[in-house]
PDB file of C-alpha atoms and ligand atoms in Angstrom:
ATOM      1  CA  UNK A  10      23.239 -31.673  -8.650  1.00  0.00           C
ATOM      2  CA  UNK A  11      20.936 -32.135  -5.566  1.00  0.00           C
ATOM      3  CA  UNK A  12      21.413 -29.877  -2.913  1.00  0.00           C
ATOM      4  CA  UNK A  13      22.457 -30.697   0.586  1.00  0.00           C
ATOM      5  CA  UNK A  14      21.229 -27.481   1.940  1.00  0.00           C
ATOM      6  CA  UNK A  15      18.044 -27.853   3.911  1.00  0.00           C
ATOM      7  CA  UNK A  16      16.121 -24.387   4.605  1.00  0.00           C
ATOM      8  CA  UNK A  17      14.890 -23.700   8.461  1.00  0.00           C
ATOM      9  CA  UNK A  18      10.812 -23.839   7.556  1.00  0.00           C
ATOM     10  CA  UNK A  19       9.246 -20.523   8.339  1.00  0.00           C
ATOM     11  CA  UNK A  20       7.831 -20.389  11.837  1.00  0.00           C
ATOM     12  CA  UNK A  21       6.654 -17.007  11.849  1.00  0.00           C
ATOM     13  CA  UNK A  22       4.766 -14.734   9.294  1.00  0.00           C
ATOM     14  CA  UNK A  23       7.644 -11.944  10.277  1.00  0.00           C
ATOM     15  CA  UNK A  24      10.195 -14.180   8.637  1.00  0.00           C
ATOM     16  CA  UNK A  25       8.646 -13.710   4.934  1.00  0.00           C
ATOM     17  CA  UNK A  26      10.669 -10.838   4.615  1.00  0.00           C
ATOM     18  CA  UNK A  27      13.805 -12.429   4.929  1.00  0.00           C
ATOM     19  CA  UNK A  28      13.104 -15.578   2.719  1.00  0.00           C
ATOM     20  CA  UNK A  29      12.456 -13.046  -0.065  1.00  0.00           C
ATOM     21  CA  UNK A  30      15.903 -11.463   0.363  1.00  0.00           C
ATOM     22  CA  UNK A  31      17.502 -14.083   0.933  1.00  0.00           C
ATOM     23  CA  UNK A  32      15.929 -15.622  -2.353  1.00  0.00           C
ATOM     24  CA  UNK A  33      14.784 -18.825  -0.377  1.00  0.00           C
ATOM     25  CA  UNK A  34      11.753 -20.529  -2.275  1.00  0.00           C
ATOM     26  CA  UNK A  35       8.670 -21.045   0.124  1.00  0.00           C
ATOM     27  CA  UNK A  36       6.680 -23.784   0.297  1.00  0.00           C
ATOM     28  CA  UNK A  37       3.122 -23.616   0.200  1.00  0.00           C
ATOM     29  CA  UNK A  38       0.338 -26.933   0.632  1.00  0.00           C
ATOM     30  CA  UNK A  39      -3.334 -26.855   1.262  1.00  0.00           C
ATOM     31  CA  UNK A  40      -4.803 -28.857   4.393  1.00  0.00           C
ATOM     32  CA  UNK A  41      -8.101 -29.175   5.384  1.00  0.00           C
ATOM     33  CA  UNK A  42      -8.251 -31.552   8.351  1.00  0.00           C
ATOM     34  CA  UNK A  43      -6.084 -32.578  11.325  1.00  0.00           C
ATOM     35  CA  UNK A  44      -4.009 -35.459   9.927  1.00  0.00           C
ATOM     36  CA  UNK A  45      -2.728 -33.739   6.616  1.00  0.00           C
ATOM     37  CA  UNK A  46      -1.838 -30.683   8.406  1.00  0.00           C
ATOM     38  CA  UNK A  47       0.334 -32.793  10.921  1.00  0.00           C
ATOM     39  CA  UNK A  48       1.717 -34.575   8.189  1.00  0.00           C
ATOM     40  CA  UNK A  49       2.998 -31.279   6.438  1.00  0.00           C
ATOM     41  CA  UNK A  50       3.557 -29.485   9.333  1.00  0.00           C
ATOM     42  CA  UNK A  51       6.167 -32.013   9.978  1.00  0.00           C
ATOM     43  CA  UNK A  52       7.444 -32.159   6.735  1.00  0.00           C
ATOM     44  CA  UNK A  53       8.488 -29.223   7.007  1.00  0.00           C
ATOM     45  CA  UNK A  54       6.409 -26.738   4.751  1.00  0.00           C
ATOM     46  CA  UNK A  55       6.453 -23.251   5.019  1.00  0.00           C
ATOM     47  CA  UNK A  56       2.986 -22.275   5.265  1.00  0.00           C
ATOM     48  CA  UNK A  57      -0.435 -24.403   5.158  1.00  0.00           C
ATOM     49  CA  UNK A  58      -3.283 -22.904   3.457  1.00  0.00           C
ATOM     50  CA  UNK A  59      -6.925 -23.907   4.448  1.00  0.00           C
ATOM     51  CA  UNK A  60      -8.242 -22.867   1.093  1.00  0.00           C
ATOM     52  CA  UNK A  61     -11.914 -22.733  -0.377  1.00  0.00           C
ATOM     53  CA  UNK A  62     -10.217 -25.674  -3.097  1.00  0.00           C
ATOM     54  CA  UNK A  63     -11.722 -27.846  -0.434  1.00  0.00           C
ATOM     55  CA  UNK A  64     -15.167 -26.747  -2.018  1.00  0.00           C
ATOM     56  CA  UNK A  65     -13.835 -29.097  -4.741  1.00  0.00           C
ATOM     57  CA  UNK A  66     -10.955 -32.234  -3.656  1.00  0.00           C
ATOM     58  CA  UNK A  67     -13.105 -32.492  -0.143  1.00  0.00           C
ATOM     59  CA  UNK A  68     -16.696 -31.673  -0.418  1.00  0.00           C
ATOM     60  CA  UNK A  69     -17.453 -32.772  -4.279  1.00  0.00           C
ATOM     61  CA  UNK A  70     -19.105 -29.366  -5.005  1.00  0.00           C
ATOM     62  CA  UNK A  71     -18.244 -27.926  -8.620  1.00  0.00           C
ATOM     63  CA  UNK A  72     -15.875 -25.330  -7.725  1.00  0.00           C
ATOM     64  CA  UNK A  73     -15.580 -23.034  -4.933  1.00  0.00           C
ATOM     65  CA  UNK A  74     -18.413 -20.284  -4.785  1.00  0.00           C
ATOM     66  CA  UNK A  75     -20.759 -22.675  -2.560  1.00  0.00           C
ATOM     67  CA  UNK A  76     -17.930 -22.469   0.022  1.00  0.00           C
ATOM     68  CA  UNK A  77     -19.311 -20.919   3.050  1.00  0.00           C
ATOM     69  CA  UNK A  78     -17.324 -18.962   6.078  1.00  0.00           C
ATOM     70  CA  UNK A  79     -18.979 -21.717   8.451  1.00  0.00           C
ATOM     71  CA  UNK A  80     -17.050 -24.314   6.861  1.00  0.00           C
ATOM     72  CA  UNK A  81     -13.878 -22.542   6.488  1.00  0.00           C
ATOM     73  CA  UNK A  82     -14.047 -21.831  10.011  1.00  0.00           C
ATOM     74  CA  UNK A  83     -14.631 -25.911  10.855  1.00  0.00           C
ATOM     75  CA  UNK A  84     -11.821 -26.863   8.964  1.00  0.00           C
ATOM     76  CA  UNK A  85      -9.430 -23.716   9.674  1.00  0.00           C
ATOM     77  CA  UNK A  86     -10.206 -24.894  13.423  1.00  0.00           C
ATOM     78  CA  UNK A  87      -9.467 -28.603  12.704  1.00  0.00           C
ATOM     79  CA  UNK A  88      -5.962 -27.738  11.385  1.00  0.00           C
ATOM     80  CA  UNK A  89      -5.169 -25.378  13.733  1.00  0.00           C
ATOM     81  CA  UNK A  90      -5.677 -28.507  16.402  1.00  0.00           C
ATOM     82  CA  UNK A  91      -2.794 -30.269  14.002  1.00  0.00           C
ATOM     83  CA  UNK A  92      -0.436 -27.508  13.248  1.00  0.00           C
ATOM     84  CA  UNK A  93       2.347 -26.471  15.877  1.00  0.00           C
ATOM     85  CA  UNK A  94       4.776 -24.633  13.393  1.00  0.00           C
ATOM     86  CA  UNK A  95       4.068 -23.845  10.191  1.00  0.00           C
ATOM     87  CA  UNK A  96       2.126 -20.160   9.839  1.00  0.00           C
ATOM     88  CA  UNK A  97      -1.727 -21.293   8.823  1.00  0.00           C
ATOM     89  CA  UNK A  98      -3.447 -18.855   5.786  1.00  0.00           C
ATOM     90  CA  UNK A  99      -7.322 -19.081   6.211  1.00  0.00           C
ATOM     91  CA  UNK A 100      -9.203 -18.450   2.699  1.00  0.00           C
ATOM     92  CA  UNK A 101     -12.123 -16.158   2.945  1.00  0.00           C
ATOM     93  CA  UNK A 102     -14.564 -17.581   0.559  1.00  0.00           C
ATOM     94  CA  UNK A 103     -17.178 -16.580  -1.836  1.00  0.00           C
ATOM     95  CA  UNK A 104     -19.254 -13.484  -1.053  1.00  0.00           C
ATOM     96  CA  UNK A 105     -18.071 -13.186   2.551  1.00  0.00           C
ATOM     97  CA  UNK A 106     -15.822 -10.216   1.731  1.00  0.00           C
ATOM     98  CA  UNK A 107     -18.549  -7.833  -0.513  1.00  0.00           C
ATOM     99  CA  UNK A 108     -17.514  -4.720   1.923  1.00  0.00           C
ATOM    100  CA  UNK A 109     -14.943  -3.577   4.128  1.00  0.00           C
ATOM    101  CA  UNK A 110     -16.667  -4.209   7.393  1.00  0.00           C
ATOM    102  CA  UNK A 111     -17.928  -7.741   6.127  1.00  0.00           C
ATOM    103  CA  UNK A 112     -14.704  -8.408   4.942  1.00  0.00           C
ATOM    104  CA  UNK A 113     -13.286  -7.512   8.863  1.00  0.00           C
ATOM    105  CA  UNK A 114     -16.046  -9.466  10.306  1.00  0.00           C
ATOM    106  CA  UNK A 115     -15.394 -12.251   8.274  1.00  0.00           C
ATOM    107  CA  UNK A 116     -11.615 -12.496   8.457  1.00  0.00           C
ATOM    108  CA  UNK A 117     -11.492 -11.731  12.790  1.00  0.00           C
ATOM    109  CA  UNK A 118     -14.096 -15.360  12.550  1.00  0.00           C
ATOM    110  CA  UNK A 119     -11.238 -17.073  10.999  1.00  0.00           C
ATOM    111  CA  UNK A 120      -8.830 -15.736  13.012  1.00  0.00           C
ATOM    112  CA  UNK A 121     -10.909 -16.589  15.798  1.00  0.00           C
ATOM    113  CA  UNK A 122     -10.738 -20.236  14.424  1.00  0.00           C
ATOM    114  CA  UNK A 123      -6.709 -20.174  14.448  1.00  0.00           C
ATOM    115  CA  UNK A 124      -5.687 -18.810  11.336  1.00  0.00           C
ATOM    116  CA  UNK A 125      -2.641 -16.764  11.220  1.00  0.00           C
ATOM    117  CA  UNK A 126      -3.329 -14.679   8.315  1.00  0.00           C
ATOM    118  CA  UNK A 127      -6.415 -14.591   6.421  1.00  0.00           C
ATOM    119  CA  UNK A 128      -6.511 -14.682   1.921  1.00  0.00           C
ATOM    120  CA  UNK A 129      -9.087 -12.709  -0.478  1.00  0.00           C
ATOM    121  CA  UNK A 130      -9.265 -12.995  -4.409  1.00  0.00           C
ATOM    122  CA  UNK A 131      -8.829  -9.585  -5.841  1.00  0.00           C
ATOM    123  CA  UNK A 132      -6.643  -6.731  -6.617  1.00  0.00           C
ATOM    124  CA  UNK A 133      -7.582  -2.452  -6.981  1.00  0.00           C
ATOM    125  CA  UNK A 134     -11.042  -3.249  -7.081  1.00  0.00           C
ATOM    126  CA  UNK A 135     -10.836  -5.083  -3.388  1.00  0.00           C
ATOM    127  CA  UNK A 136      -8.531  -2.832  -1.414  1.00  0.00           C
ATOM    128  CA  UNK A 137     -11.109  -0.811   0.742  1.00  0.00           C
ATOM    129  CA  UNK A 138     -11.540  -4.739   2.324  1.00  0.00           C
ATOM    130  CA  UNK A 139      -7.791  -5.160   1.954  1.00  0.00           C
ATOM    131  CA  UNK A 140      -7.500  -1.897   4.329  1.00  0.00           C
ATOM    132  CA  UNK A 141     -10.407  -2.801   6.672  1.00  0.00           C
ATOM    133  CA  UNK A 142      -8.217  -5.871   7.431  1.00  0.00           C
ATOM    134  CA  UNK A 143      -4.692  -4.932   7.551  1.00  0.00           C
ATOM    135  CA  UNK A 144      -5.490  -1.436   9.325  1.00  0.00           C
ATOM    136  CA  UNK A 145      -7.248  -4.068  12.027  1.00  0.00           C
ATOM    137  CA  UNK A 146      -3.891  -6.184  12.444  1.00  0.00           C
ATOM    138  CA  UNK A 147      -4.562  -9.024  10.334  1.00  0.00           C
ATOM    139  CA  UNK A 148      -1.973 -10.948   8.489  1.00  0.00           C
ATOM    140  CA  UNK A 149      -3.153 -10.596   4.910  1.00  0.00           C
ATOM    141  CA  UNK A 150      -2.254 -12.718   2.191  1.00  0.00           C
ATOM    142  CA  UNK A 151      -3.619 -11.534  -1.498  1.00  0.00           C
ATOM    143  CA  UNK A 152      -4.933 -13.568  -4.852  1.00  0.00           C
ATOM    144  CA  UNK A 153      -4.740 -12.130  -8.195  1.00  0.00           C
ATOM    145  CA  UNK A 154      -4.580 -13.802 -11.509  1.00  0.00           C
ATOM    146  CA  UNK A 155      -6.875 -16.139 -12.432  1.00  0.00           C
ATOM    147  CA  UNK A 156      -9.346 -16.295  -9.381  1.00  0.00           C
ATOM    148  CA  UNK A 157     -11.686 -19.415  -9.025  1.00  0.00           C
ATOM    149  CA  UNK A 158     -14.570 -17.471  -7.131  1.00  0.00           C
ATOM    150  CA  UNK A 159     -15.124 -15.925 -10.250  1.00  0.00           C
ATOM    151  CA  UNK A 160     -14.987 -18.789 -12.471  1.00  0.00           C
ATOM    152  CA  UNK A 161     -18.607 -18.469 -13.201  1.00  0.00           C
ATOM    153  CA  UNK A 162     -18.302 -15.240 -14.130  1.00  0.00           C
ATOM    154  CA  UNK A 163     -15.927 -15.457 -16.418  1.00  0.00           C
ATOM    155  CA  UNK A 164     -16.866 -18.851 -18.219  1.00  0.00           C
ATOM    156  CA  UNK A 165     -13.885 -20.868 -17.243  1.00  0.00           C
ATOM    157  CA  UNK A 166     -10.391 -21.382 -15.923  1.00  0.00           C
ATOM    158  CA  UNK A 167      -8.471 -19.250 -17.956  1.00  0.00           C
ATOM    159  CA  UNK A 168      -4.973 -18.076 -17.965  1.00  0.00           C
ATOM    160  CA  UNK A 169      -3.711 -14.327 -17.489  1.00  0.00           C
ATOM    161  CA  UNK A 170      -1.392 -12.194 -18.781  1.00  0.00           C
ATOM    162  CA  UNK A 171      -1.537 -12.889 -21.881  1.00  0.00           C
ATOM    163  CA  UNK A 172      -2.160  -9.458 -23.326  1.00  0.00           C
ATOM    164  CA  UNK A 173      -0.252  -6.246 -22.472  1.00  0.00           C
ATOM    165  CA  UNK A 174      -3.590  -4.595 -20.820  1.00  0.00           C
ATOM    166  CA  UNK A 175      -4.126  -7.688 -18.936  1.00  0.00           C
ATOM    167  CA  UNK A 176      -0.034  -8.041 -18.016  1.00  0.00           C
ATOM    168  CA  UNK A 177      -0.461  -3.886 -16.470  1.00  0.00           C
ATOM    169  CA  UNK A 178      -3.854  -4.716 -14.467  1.00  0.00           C
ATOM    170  CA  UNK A 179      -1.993  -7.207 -12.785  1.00  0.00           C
ATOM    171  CA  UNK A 180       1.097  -5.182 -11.944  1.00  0.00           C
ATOM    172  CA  UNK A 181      -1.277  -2.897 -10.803  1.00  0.00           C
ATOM    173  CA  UNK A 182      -3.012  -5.124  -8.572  1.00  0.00           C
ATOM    174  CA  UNK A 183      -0.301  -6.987  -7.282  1.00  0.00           C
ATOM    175  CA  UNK A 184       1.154  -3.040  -6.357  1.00  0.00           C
ATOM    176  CA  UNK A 185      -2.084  -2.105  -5.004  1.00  0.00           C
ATOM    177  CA  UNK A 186      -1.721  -4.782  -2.432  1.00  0.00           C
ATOM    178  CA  UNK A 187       1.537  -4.666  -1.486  1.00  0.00           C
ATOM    179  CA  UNK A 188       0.945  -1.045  -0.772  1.00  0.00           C
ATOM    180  CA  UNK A 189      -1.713  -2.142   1.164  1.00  0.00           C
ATOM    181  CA  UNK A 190      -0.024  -4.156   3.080  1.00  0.00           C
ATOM    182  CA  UNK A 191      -0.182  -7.597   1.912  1.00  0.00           C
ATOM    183  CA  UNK A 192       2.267  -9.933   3.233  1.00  0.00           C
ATOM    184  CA  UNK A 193       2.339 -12.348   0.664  1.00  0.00           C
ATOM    185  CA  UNK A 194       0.163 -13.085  -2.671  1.00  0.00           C
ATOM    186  CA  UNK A 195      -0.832 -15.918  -4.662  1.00  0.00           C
ATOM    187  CA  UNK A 196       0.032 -15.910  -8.184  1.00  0.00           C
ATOM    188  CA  UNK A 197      -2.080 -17.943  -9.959  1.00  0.00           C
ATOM    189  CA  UNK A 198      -1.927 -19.046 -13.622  1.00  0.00           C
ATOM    190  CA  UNK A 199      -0.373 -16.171 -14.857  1.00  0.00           C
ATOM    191  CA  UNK A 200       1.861 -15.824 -18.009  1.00  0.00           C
ATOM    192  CA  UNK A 201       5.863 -16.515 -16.087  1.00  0.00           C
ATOM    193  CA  UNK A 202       6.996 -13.513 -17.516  1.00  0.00           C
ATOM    194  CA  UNK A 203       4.762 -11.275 -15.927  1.00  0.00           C
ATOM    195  CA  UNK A 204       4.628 -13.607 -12.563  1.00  0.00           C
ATOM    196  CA  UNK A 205       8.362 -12.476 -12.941  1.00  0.00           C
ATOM    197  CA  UNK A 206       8.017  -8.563 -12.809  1.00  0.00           C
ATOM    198  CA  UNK A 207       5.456  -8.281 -10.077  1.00  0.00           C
ATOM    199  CA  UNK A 208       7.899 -10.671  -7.665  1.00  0.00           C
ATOM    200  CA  UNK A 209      10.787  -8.395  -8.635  1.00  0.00           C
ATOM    201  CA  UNK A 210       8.231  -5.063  -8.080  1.00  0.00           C
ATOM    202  CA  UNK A 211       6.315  -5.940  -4.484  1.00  0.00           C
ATOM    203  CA  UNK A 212       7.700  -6.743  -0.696  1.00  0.00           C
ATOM    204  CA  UNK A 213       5.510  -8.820  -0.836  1.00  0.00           C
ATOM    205  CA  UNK A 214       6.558 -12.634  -1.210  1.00  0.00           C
ATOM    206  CA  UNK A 215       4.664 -14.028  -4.386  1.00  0.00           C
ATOM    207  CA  UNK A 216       3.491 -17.763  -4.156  1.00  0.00           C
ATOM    208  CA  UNK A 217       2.840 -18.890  -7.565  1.00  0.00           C
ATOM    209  CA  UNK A 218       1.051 -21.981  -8.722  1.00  0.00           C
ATOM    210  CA  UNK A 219       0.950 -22.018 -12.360  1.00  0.00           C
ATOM    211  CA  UNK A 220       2.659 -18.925 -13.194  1.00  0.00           C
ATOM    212  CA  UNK A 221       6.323 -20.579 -13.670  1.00  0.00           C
ATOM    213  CA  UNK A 222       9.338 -20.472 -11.649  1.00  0.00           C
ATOM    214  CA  UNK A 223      10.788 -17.090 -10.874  1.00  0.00           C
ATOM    215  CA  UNK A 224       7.756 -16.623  -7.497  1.00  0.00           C
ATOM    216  CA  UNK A 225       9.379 -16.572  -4.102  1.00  0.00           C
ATOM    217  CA  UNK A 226       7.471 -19.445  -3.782  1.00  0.00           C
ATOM    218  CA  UNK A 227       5.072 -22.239  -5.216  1.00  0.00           C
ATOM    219  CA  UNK A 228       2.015 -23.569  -3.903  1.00  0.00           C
ATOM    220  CA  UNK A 229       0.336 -26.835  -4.776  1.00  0.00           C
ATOM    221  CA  UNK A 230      -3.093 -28.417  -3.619  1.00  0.00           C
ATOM    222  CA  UNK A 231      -2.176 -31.079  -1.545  1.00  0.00           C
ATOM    223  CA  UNK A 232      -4.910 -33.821  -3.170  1.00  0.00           C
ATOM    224  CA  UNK A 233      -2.671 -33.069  -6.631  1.00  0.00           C
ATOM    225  CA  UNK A 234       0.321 -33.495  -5.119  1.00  0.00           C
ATOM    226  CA  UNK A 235      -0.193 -36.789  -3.349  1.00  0.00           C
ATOM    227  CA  UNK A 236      -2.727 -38.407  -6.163  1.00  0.00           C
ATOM    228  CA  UNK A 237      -5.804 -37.969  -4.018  1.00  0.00           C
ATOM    229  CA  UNK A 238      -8.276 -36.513  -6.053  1.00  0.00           C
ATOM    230  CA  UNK A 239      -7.875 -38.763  -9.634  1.00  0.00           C
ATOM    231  CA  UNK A 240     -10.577 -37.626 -11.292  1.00  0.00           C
ATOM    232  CA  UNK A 241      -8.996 -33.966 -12.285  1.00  0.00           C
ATOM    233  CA  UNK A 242      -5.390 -32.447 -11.170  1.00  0.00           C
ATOM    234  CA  UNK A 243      -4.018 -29.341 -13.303  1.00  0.00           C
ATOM    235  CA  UNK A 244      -1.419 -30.288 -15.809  1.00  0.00           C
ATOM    236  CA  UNK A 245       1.468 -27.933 -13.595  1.00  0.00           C
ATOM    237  CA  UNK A 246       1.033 -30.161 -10.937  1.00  0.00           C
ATOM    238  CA  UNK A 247       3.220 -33.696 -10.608  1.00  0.00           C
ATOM    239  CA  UNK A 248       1.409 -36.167  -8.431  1.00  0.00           C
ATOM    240  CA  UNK A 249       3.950 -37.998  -6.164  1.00  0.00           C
ATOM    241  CA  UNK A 250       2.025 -40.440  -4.654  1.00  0.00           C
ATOM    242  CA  UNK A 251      -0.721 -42.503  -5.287  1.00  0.00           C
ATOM    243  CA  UNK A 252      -3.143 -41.872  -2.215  1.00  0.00           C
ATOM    244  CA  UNK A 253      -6.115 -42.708  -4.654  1.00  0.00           C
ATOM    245  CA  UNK A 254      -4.936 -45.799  -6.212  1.00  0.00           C
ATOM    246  CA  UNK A 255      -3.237 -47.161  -2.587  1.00  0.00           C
ATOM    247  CA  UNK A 256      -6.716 -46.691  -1.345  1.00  0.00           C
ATOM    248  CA  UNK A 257      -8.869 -48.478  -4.098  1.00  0.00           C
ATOM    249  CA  UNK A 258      -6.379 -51.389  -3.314  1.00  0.00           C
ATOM    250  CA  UNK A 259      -5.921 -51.812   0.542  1.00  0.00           C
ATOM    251  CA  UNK A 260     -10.336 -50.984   0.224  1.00  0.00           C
ATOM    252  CA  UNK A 261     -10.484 -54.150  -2.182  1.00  0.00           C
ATOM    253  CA  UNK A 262      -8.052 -56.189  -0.131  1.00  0.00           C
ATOM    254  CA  UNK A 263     -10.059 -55.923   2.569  1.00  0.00           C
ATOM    255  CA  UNK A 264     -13.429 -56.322   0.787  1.00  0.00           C
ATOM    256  CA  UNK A 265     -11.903 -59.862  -1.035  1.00  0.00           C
ATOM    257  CA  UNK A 266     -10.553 -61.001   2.738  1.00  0.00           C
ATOM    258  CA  UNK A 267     -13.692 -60.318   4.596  1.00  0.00           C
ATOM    259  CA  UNK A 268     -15.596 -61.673   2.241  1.00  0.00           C
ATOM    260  CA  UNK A 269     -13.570 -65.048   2.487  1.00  0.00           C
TER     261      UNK A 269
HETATM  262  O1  KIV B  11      -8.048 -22.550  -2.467  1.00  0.00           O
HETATM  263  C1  KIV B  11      -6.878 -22.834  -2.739  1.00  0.00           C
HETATM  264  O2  KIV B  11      -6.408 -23.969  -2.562  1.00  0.00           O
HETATM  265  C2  KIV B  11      -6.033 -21.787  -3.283  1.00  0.00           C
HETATM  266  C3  KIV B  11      -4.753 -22.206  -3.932  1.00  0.00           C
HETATM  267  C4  KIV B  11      -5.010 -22.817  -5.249  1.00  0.00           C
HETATM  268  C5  KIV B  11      -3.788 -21.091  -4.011  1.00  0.00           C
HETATM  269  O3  KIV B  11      -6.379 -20.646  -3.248  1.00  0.00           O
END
């Protein structure tokens, strides 16, 4: 049966808390310019994410370690121009996090460009940074799982969990953060079951994308959602829209009338 009941959409970062008790899913997309994060932000999503996946669906690079803090702070700027609701997460990227008071420096610049709460990949290893930020009053938003700044390192996309060691480091990290203060954390392609216990043992909403249902939340790149980046989307997420094939034909339209 389809529900009639239409959620409020979060407005502030203090009302995570809440949705979590109240067992309200949130919703999570990625923006990286002005009109997308209108779009959304009128949709009515609960948080927009300016993350370092634009490395990829926007800027054609391989994956996202050649991400710089310049151009998150460009784009975290351009969708703070769009956004008048919806809480805005600001990725730090690749290598601009490798100690605590680089990780501060790096997450007030984002903040500085309108984010609301700023995102790292890591878990134990990371929370000296985690500290630096949080103890500084910075909305922090955590990433463990599998983590796509180190996708070099480890030699592909690969999922986690799947072993009992791997299943307690990531309880451990996902406690390690919440102690730390983390607001929220991304989930990502983790085994469900274990996705599972660490939303029922943090405060901490979990966002999951790839890691099944039972997250407080799911987040999606917005390019795989809408069809806008053909050439790869991950098989979790359901394209519903065709922004890529609605382009190739209103481009060709035009292209057969100017041409006569
Ligand atoms: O960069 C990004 O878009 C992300 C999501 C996949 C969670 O971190």
């Amino acid at each position: 049966m389809v529900s009639l009941f239409v959620l409020v959409p979060l407005a502030h970062l203090s009302q995570l808390p809440e949705r979590k008790r109240s067992n309200s899913p949130l919703t999570v997309l990625t923006a990286y310019d002005y009109p997308t994060a209108r779009l959304l932000d009128e949709a009515g999503v609960d948080l927009i994410l300016v993350g370092d996946s634009l490395g990829m669906v926007v800027l054609g690079l391989p994956d996202t370690t050649g991400v710089t803090l310049e151009m998150m702070q460009h784009h975290t700027a351009a969708v703070r121009r769009a956004v008048q609701r919806a809480p805005v997460i600001a990725d730090l990227p690749f290598h601009s996090y490798q100690t605590p008071e680089q990780a501060l420096a790096s997450a007030q610049r984002l903040m500085d460009a309108g984010a609301d709460a700023v995102k790292l990949e890591g878990g134990v290893a990371l929370i000296p940074q985690v500290r630096a930020i949080v103890q500084a009053g910075i909305p922090f938003v955590g990433h463990i799982g599998m983590l796509p700044q180190s996708v070099r390192e480890e030699g592909g996309y690969k999922k986690k969990g799947k072993t009992p060691e791997q299943g307690h480091q990531l309880l451990a990290d996902a406690r390690a953060l919440d102690e730390a203060g983390a607001i929220a954390m991304v989930l990502e392609s983790i085994v469900p079951d274990i996705a599972r216990d660490i939303t029922h043992s943090v405060r901490a909403s979990t966002i999951g994308i790839g890691a099944g249902r039972d997250t407080d939340g799911q987040v999606l790149v917005t390019h795989d959602l809408v069809g806008a980046f053909p050439w790869f989307r991950p098989p979790f997420a359901k394209a519903r829209a065709d922004v890529a094939g609605e382009t190739l034909r209103a481009a060709q339209e035009y292209i057969r009338e100017t041409q006569g």
